[in-house]
Coordinates of N, CA, C and O in Angstrom, one line a residue:
X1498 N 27.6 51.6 22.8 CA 26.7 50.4 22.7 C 25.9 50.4 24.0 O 26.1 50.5 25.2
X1499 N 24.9 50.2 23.3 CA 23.8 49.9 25.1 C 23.5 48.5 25.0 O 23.3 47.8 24.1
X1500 N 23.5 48.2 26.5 CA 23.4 47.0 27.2 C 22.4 47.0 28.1 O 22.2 48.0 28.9
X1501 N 21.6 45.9 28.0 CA 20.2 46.1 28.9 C 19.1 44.8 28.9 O 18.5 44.3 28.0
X1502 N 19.2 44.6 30.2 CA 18.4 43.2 30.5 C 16.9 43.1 29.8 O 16.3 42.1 29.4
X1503 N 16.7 44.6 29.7 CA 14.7 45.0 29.1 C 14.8 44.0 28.1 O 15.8 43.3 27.9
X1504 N 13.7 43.8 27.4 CA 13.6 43.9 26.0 C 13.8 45.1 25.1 O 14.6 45.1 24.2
X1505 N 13.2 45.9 25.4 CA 13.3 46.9 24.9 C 13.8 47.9 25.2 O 13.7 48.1 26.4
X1506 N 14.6 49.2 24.4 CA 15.2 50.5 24.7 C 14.0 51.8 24.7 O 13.2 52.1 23.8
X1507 N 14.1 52.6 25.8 CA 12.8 53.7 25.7 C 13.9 54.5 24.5 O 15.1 54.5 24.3
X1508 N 12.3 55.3 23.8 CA 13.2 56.3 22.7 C 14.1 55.9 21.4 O 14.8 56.6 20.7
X1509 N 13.8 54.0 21.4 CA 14.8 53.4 20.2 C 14.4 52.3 19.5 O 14.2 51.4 20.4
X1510 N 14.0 51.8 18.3 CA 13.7 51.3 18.4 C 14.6 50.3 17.1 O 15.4 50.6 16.2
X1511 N 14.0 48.8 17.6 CA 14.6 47.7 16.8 C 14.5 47.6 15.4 O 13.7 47.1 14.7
X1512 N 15.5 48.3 15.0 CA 15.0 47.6 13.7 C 15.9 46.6 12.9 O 15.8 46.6 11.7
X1513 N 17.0 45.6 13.6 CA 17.0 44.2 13.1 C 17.6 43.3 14.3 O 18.2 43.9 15.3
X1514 N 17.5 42.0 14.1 CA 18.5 41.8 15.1 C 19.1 40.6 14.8 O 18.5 39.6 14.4
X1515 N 20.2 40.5 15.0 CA 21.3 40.0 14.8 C 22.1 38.6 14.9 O 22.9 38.0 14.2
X1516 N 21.1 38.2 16.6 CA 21.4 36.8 17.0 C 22.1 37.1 18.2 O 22.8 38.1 18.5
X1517 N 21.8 35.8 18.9 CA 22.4 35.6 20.0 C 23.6 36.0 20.4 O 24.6 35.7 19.7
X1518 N 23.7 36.6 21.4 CA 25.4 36.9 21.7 C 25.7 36.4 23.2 O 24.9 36.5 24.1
X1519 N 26.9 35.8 23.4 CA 27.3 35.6 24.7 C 29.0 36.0 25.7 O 30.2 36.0 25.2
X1520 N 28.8 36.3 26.6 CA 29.9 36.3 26.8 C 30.5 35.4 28.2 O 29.5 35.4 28.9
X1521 N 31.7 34.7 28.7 CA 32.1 34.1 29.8 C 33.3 34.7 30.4 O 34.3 35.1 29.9
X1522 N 33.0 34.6 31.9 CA 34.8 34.8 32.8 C 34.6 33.9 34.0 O 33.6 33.5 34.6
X1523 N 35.6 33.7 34.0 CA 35.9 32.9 35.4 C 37.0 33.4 35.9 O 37.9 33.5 35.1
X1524 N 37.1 33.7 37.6 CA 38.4 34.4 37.7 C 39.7 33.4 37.7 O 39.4 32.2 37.6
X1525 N 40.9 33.7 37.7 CA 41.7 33.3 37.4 C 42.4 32.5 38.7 O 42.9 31.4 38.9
X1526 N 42.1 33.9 39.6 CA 43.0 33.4 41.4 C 41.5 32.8 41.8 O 40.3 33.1 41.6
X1527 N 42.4 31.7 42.5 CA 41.5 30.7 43.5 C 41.2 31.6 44.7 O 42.1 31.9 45.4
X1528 N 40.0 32.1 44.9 CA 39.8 32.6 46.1 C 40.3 31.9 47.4 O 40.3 30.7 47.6
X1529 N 40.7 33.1 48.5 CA 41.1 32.5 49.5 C 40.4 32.0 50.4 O 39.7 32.9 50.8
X1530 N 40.2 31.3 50.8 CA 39.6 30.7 52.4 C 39.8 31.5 53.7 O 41.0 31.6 54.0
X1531 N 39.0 32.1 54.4 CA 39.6 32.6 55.8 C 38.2 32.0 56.6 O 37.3 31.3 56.1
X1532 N 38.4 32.4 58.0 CA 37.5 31.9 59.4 C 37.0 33.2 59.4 O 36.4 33.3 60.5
X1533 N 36.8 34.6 58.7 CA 36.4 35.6 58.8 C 35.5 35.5 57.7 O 35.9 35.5 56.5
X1534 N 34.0 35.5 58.1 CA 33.1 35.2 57.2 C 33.0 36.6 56.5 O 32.8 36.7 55.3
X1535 N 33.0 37.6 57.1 CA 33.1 38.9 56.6 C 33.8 39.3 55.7 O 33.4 40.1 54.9
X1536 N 35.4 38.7 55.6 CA 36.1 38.9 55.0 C 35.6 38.2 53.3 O 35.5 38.7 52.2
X1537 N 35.4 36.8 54.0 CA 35.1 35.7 52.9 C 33.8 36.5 52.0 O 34.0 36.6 50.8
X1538 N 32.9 36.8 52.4 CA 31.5 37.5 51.5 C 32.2 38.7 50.7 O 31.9 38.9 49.5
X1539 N 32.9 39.4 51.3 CA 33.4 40.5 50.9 C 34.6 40.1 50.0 O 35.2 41.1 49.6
X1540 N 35.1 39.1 49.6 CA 36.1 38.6 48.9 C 35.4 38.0 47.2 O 35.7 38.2 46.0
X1541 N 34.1 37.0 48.0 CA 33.1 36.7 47.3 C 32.7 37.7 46.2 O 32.8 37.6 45.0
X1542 N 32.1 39.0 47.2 CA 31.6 40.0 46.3 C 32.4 40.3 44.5 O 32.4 40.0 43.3
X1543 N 33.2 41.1 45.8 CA 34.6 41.5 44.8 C 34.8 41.0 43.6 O 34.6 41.6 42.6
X1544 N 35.2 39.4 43.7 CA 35.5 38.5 42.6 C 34.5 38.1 41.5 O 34.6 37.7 40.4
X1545 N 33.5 38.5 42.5 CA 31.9 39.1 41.1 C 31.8 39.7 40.2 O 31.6 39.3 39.1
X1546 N 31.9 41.0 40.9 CA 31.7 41.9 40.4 C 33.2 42.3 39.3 O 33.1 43.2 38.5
X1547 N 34.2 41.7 39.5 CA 34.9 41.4 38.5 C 35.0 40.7 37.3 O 35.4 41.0 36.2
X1548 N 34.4 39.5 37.8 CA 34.4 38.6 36.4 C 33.3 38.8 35.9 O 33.3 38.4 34.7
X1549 N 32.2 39.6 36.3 CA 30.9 40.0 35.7 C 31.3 40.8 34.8 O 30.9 40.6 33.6
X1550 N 32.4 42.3 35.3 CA 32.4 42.9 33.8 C 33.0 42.4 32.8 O 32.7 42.4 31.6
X1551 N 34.2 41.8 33.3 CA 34.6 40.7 32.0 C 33.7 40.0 31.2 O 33.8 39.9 30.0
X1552 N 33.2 39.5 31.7 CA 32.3 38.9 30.9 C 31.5 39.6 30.2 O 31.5 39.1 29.0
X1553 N 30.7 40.7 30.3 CA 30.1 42.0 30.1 C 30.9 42.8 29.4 O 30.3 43.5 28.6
X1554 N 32.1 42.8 29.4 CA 33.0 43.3 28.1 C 33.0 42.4 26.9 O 32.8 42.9 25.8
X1555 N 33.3 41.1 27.1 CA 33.2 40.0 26.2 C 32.0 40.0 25.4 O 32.3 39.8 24.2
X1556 N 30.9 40.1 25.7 CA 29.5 40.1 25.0 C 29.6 41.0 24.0 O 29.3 40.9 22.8
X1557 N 30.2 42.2 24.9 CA 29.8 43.8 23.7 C 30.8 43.7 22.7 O 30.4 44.1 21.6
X1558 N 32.3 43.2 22.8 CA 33.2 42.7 21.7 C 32.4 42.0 20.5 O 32.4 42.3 19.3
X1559 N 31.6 40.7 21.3 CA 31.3 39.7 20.5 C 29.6 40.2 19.5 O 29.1 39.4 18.8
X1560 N 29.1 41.8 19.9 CA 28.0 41.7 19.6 C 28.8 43.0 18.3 O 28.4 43.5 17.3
X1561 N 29.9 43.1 19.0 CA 30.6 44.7 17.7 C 30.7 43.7 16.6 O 30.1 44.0 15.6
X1562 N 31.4 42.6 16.7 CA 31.6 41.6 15.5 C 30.5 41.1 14.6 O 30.8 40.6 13.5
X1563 N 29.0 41.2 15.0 CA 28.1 41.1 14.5 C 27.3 42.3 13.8 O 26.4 42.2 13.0
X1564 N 27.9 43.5 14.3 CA 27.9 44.8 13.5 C 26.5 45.4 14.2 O 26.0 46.4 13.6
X1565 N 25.9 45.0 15.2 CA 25.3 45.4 16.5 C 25.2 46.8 17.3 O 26.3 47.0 17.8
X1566 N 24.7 47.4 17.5 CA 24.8 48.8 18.3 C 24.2 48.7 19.6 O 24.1 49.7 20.3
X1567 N 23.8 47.4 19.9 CA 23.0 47.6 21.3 C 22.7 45.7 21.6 O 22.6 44.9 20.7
X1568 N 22.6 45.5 23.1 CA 22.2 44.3 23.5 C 20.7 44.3 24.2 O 20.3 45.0 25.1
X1569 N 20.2 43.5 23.6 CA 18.9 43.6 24.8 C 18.7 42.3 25.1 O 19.4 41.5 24.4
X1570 N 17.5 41.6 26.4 CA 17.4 40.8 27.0 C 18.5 39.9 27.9 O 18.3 38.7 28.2
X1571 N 20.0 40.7 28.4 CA 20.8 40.1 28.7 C 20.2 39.5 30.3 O 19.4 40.0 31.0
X1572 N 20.8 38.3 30.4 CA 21.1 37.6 31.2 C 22.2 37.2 31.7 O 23.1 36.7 31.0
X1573 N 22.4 37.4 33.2 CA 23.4 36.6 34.0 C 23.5 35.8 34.6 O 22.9 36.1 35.7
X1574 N 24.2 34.7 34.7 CA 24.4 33.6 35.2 C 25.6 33.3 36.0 O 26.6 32.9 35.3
X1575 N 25.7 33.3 37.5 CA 27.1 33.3 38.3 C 26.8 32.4 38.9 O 25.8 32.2 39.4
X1576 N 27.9 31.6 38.8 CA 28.3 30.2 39.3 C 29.5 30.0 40.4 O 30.6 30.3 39.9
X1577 N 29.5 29.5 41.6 CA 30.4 29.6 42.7 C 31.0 28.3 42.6 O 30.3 27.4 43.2
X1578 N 32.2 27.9 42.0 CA 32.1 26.5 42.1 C 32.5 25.6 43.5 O 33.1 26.2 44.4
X1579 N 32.3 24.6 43.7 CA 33.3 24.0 44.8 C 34.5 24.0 45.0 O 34.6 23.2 46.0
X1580 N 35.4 24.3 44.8 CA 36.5 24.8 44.7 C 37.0 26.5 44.4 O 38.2 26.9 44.2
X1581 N 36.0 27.1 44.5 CA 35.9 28.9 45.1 C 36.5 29.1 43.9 O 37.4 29.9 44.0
X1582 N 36.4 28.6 42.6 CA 36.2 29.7 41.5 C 34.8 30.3 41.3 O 33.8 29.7 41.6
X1583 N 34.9 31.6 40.7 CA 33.4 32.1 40.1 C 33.3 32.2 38.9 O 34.2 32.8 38.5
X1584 N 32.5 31.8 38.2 CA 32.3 31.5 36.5 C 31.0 32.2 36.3 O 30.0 31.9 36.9
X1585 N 31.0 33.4 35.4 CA 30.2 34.4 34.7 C 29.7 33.7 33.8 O 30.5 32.8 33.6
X1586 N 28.6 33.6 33.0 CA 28.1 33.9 31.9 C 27.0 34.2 31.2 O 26.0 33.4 31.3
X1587 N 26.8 35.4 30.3 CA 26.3 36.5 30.0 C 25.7 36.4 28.7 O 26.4 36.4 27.7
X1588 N 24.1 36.4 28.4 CA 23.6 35.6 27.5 C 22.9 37.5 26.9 O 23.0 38.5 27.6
X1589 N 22.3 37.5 25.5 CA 21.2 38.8 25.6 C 21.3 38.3 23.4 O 22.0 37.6 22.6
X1590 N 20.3 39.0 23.5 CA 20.1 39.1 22.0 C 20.7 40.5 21.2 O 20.1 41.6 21.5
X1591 N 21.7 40.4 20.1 CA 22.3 41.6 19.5 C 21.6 42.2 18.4 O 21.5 41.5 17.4
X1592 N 21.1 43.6 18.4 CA 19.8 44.3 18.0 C 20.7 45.4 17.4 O 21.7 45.8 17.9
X1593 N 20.0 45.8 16.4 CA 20.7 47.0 15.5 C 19.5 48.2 16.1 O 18.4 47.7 16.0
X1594 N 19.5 49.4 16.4 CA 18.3 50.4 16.6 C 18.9 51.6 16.7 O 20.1 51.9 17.0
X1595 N 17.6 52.5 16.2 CA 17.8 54.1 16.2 C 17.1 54.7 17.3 O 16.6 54.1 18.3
X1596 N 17.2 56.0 17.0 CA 16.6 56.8 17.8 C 15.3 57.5 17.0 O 15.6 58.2 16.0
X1597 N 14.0 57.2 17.5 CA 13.0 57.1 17.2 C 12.5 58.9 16.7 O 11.3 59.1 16.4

């Protein structure tokens, strides 16, 4: 399955689409707090780039159920909350296409 912020795939083209698909994560551990800002960004990172692919796995599940072979126009949305959870969510339209 291809995933891709474009609208469009080079070399493929749409021919139906499906509807909206989304996916969410938020991590589970409360990030920790330290006085080492370095640590803390680098902690920050991490817990990103984790719940992002979750989330990013979640979409492409939810776009296979719509009988989908590809996502386009996705969007991401990361949220830090006050309390140092991060909450993903992953928006794109599910498109059926060939190869041209």
């Amino acid at each position: 399955m291809i995933l891709t912020t474009t609208n469009t795939i080079e070399d493929f083209k749409i021919i139906e689409y499906r509807g909206i698909v989304s996916g969410t994560a938020v991590n589970l551990q409360k990030m920790k707090m330290t006085f080492n800002m370095q640590k803390y960004y680098a902690g920050v990172s991490e817990s990103i780039s984790e719940v992002k692919e979750q989330a990013l796995k979640q979409l492409q599940e939810n776009a296979e159920k719509m009988n989908a072979n590809a996502v386009v126009g996705i969007k991401v949305d990361i949220e830090l909350t006050t309390s140092n959870y991060v909450a993903v969510a992953v928006t794109g339209t599910a498109v059926n296409i060939i190869k041209r």
